[in-house]
Coordinates of C-alpha atoms and ligand atoms in Angstrom, one line a residue:
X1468 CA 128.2 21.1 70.2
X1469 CA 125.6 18.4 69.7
X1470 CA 127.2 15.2 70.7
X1471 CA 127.3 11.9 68.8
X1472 CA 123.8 10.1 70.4
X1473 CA 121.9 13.6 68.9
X1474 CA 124.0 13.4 66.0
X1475 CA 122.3 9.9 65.5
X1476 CA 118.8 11.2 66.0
X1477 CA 119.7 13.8 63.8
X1478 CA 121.0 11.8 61.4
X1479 CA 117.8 9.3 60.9
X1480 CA 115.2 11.9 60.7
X1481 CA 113.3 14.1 58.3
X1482 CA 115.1 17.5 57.2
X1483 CA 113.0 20.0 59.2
X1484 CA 113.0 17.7 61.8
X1485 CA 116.7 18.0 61.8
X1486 CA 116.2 21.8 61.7
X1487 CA 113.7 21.0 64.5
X1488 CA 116.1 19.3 66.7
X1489 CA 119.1 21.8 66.0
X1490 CA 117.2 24.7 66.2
X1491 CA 118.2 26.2 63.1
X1492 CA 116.7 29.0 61.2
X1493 CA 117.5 28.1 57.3
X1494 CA 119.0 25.1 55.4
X1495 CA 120.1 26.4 51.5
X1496 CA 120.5 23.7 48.9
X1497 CA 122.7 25.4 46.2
X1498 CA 122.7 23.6 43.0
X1499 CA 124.4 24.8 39.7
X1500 CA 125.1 21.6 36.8
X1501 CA 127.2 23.7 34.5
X1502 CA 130.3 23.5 36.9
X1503 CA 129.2 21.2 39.4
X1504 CA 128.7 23.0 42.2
X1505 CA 126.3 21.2 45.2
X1506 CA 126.1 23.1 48.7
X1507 CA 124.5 23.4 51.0
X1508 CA 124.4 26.3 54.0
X1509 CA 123.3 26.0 57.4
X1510 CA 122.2 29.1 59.0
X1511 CA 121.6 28.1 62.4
X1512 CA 120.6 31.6 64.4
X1513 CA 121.1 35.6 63.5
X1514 CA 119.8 36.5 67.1
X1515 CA 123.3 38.7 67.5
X1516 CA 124.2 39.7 63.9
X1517 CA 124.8 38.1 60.5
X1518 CA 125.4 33.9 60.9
X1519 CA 129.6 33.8 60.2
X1520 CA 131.1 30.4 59.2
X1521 CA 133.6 28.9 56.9
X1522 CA 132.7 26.6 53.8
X1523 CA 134.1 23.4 54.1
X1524 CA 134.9 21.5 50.8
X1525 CA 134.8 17.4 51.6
X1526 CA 133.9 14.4 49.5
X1527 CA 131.1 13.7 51.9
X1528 CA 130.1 10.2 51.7
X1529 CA 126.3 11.1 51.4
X1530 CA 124.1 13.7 51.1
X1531 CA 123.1 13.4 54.9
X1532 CA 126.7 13.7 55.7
X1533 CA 127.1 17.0 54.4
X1534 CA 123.6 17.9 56.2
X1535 CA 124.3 16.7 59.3
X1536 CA 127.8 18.1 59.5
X1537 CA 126.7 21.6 58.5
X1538 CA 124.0 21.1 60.9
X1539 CA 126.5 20.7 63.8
X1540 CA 129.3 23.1 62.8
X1541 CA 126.9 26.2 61.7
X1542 CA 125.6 25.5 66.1
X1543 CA 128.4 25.5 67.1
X1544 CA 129.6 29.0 65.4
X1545 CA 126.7 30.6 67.5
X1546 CA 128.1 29.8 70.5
X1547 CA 131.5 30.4 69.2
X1548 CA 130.3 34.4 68.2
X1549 CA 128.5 34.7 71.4
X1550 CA 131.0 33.4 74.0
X1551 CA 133.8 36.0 72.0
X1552 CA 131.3 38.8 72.5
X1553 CA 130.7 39.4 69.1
X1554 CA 127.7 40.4 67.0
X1555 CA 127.4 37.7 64.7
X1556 CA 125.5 34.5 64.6
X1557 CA 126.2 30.9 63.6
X1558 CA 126.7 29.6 60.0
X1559 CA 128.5 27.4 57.7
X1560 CA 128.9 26.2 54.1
X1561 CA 130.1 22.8 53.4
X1562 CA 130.5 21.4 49.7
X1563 CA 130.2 18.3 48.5
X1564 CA 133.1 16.8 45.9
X1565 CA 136.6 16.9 45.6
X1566 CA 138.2 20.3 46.0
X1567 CA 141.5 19.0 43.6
X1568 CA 139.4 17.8 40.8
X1569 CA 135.5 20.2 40.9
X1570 CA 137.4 23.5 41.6
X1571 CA 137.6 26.5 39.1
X1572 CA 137.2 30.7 38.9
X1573 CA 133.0 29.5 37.4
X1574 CA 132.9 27.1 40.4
X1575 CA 133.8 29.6 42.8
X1576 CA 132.0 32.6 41.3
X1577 CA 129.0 30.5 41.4
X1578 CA 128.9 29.7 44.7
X1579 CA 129.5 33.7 45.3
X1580 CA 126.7 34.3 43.7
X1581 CA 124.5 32.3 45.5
X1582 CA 125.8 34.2 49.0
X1583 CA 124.8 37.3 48.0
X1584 CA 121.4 35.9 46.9
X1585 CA 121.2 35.8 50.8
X1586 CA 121.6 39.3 51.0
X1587 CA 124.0 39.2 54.1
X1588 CA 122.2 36.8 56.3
X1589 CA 125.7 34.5 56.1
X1590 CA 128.9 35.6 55.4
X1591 CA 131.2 32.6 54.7
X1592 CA 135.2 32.5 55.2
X1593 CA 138.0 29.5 54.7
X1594 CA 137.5 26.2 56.0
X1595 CA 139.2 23.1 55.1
X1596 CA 139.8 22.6 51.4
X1597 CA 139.2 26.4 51.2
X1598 CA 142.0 29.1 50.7
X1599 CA 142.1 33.1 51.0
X1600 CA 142.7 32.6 47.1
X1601 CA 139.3 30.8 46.6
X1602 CA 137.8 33.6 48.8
X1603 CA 139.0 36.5 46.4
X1604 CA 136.8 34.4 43.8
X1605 CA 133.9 34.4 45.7
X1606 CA 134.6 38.2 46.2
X1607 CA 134.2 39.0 42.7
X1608 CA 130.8 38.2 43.6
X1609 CA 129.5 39.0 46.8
X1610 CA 130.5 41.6 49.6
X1611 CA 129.3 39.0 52.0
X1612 CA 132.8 37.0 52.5
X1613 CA 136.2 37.5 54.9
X1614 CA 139.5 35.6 55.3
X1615 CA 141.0 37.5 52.5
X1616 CA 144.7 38.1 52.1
X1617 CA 146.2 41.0 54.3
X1618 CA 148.0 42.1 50.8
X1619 CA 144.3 43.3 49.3
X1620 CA 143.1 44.5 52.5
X1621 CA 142.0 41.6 54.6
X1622 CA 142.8 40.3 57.8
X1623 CA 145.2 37.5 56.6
X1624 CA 145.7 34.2 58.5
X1625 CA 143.4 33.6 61.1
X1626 CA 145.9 30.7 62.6
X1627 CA 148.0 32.8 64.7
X1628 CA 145.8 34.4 66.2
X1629 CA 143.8 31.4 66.9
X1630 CA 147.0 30.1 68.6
X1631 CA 147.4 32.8 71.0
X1632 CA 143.8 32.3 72.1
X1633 CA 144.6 28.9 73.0
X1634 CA 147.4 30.0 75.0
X1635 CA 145.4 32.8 76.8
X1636 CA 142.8 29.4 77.3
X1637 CA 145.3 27.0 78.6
X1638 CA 146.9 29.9 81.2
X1639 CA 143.7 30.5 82.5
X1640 CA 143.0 26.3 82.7
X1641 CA 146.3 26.1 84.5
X1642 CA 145.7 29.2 86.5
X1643 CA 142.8 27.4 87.8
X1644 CA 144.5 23.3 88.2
X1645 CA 147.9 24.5 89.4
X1646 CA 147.0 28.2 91.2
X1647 CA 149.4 29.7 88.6
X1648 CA 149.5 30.3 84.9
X1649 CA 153.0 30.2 84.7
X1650 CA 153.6 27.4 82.5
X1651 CA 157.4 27.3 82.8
X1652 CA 158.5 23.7 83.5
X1653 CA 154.7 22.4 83.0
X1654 CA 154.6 19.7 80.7
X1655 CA 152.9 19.4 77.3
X1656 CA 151.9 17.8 74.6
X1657 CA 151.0 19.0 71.9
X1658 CA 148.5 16.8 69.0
X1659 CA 148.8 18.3 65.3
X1660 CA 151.8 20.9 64.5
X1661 CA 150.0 22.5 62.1
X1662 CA 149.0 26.3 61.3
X1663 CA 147.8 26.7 64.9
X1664 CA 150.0 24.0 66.6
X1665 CA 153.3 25.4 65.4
X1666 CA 152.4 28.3 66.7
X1667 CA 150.9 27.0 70.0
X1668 CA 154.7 25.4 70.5
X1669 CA 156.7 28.9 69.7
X1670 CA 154.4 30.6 72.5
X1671 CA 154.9 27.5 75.2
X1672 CA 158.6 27.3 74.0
X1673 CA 159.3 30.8 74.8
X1674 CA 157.7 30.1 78.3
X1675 CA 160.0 26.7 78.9
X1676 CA 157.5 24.4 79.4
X1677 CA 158.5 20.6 78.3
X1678 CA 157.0 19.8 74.9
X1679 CA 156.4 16.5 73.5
X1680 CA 154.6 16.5 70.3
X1681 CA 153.1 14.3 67.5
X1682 CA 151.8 14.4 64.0
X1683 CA 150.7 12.4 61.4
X1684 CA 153.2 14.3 59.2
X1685 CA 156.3 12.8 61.0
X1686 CA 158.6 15.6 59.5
X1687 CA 156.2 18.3 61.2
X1688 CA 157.0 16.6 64.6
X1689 CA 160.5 15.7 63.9
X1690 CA 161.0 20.2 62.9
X1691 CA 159.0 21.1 66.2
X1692 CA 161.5 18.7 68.1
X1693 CA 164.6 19.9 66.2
X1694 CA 163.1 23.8 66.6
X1695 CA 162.4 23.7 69.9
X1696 CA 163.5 21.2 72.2
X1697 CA 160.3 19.2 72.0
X1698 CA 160.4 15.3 72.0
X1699 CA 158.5 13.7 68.9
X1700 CA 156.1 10.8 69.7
X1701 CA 154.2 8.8 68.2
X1702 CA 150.4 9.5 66.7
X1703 CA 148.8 6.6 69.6
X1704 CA 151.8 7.4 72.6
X1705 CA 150.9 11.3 73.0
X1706 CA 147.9 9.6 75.1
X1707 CA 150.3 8.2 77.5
X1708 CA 152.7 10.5 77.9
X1709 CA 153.7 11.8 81.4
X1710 CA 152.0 15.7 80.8
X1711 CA 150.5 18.2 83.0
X1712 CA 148.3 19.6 80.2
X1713 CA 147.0 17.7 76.8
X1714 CA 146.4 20.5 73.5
X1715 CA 144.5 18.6 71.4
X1716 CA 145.3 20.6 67.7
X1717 CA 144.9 18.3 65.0
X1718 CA 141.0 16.5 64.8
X1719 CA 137.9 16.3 67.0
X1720 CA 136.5 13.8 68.8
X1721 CA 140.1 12.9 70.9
X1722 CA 138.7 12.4 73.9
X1723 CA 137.0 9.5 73.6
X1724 CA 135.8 6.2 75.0
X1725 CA 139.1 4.8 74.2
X1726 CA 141.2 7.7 75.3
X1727 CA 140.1 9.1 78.7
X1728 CA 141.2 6.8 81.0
X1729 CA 144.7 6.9 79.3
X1730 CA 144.7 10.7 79.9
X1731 CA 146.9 11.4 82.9
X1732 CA 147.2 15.3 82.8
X1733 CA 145.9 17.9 84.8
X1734 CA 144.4 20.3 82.2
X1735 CA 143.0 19.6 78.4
X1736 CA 143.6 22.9 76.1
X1737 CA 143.8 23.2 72.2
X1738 CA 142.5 24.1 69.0
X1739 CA 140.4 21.5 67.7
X1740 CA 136.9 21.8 67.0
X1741 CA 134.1 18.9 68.9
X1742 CA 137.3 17.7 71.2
X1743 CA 134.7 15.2 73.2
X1744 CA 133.7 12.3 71.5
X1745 CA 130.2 12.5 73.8
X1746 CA 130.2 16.5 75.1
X1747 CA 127.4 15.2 78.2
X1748 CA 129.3 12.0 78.6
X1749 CA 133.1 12.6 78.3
X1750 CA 132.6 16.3 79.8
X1751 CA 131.4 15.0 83.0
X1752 CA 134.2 12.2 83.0
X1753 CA 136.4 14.7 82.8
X1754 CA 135.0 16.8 85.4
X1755 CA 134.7 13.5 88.1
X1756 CA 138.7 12.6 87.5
X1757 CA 139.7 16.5 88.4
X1758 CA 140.8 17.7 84.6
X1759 CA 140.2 21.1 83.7
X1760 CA 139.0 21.3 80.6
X1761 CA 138.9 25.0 78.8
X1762 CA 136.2 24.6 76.3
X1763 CA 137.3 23.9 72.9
X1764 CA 135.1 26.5 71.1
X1765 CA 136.2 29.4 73.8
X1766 CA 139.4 29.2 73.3
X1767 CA 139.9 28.2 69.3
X1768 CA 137.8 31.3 69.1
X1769 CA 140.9 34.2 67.9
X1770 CA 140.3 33.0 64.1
X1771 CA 137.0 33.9 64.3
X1772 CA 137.5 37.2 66.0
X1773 CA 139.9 37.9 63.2
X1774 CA 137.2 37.5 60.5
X1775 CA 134.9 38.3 62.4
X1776 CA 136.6 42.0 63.2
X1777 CA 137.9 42.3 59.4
X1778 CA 134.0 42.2 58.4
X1779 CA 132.5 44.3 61.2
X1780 CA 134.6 47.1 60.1
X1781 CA 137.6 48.8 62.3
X1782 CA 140.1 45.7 62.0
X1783 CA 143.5 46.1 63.1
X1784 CA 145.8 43.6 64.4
X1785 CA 145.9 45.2 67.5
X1786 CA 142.4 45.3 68.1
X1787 CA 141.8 41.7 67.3
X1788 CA 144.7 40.1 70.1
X1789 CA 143.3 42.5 72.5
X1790 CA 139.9 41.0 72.1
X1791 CA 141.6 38.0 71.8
X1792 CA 143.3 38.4 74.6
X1793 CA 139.9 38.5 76.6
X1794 CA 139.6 34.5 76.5
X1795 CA 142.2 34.2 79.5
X1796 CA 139.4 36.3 81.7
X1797 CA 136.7 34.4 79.8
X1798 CA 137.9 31.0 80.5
X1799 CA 138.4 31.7 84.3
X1800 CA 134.9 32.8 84.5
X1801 CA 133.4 29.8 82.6
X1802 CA 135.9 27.3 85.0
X1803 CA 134.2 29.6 88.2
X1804 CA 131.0 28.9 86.7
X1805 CA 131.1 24.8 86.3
X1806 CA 132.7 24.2 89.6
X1807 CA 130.2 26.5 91.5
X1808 CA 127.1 25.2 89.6
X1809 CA 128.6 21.2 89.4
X1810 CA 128.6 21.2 85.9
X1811 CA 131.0 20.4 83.3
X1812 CA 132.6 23.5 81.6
X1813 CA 131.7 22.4 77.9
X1814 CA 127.8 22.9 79.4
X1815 CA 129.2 26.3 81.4
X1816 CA 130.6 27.7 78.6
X1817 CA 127.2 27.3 76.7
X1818 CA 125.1 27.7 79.0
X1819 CA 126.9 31.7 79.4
X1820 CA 126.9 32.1 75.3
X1821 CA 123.0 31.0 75.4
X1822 CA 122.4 34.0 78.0
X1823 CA 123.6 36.6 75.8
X1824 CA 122.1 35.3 72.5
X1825 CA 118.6 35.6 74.8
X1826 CA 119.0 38.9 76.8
X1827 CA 120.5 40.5 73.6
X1828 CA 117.9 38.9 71.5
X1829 CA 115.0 40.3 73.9
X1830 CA 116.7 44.2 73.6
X1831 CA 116.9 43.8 69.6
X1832 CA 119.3 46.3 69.5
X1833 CA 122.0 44.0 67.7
X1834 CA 122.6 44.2 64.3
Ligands
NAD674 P1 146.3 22.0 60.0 O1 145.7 21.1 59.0 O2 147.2 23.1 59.6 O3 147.0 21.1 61.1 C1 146.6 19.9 61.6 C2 147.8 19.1 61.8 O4 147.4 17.9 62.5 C3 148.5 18.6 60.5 O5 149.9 18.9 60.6 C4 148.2 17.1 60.4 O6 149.3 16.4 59.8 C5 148.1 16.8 61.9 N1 147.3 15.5 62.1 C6 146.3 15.0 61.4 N2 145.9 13.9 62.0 C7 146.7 13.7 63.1 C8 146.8 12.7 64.2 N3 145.9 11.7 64.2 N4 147.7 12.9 65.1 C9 148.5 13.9 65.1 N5 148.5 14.9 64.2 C10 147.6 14.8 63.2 O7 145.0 22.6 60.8 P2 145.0 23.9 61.7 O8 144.6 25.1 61.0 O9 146.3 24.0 62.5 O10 143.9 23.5 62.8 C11 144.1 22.6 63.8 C12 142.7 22.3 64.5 O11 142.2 23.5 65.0 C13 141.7 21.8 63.5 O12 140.9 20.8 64.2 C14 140.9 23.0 63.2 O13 139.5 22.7 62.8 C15 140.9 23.7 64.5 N6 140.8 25.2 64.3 C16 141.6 25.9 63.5 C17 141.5 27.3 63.4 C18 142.4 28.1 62.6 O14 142.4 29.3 62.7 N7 143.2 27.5 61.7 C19 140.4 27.9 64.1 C20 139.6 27.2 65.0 C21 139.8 25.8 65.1

């Protein structure tokens, strides 16, 4: 949730300066020659519970890359837990090299071992570059790891259920622009048709609203269209397209310097992660042209409530989209909150996940 300037400052200073600046509690360095395994985990607060991220496997340019994006995902996975309402804290794993070629059962196995050197203080899941197969790996080692397949007793894809959060987000954000959450007839469009996306456009296609959609994969646009009644554009047009609401669900950082004024909607909802280029900048541009903006982190929560759930103990899939379900109710209070207090939501929605980390933190009565 740190935007790009602090990023910078992050970037350019010492390491527990960066911790400093962050807030975090731990940095690992994990280092094994024989396979080839290098990462690194960010444990950035266990206030609520055990710090729950993915690991992310990317052929990070540097070293201070991988630190600095660690650094910013593990933060924002506190918030993440704490706005859901569950008792975890805020991790991440990323690894540095090429998933394709650095791979292997050893690889893995290692990098299990070194979670459960931690004893439970993180409990890592899939990322990008990361599978539920690579998780069963890791599971030969450690108790400490979710996101495993439904078929050995996990709780399976987190996707869909990330997808319906975002719907419950985006009818609360359109409860609060258009007085209704009836999104029948609303249009719009729809960035990335991927795991979440595609299931983001079967929810909003059973509803009738108007789809346009665009991805980098043409074929994935071109099968939403043909599926359901969408109209494919292309990867720069879905800026300027004629839409009530934007769902950013393909990369961060969308919503941008170049992007915002182009932006004609009513109401920005979706999946991806770090949506505002500048969170203090581009959230309060937002805010001054009248879009509602459901905070990106809120409402791309249900994958996390999925693992989350599966590792707690008492999983079922009902449980999980009831909780998921909550975001709708969530998102309308966080929306109350920035319009009553003049701030942007982004800064509302952290500013209400801060306040349970610190009353919970001061009755110590999480685990
Ligand atoms: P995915 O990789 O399955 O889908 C992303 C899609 O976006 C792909 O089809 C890709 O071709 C497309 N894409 C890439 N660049 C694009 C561009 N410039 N314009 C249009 N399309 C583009 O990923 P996913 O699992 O569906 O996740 C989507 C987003 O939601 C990601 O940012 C992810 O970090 C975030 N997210 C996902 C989950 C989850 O449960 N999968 C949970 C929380 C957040």
């Amino acid at each position: 949730m740190i935007d790009v300037k602090e990023e910078e400052k992050v970037s350019s200073s010492g390491i527990f300066d960066q911790l400093d600046l962050m807030e975090h509690e731990q940095l690992v360095f994990c280092n094994d020659k024989a396979t080839g395994l290098k990462a690194i985990i960010g444990i950035h607060c266990t206030v609520l519970g055990p710090a729950l991220g993915g690991t992310r496997m990317w052929n990070y340019a540097s070293e201070q890359e991988a630190i600095t994006d660690v650094l910013r995902l593990s933060r924002g996975m506190t918030f993440k837990a704490a706005i859901s309402g569950l008792n975890l804290g805020g991790g991440k794993a990323v690894i540095i090299g090429d998933s394709k070629k650095l791979k292997s059962e050893a690889f893995l196995r290692r990098f299990g071992k070194f979670i459960e050197s931690l004893n439970g203080k993180y409990i890592t899941a899939e990322d990008v570059n990361m599978s539920p197969d690579d998780m069963e790996y890791i599971a030969m080692e450690t108790r400490h790891v979710t996101g495993l397949s439904e078929n050995i007793g996990g709780g399976g894809d987190p996707s869909p259920v990330t997808a319906f959060g975002v719907y419950m987000g985006m009818k609360a954000a359109a409860k609060k622009a258009f007085g209704s959450d009836d999104l029948s007839g609303k249009s719009v469009a729809v960035q990335g048709a991927g795991q979440v996306g595609m299931h983001l456009i079967d929810y909003l296609a059973k509803e009738n609203a108007k789809l346009y959609v665009s991805d980098f994969d043409q074929k994935r646009a071109l099968k939403a269209a043909a599926d359901h009644n969408a109209i494919a554009v292309g990867l720069d047009e879905i800026y300027d397209v004629d839409m009530d609401i934007y769902a950013p669900c393909a990369l961060g950082a969308t919503i941008n310097d170049n992007t915002i004024d182009r932006l004609k909607c009513n109401v920005v909802a979706g999946a991806a992660n770090n949506q505002l280029a500048d969170e203090e900048k581009h959230g309060n541009q937002l805010m001054q042209k009248g879009i509602v903006y459901a905070p990106d982190f809120l409402i791309n929560a249900g994958g996390l409530i999925n693992v989350g759930i599966d590792y707690l103990g008492g999983w079922s899939k009902d449980r999980v989209y009831k909780k998921t379900e909550k975001i709708f109710q969530t998102t309308l209070d966080i929306l109350n909150l920035s319009e009553k207090e003049g701030i942007h939501s982004q800064k509302a929605a952290i500013k209400l996940a801060t306040k349970r980390i610190h009353e919970l933190g001061k009755i110590k009565t999480v685990r």
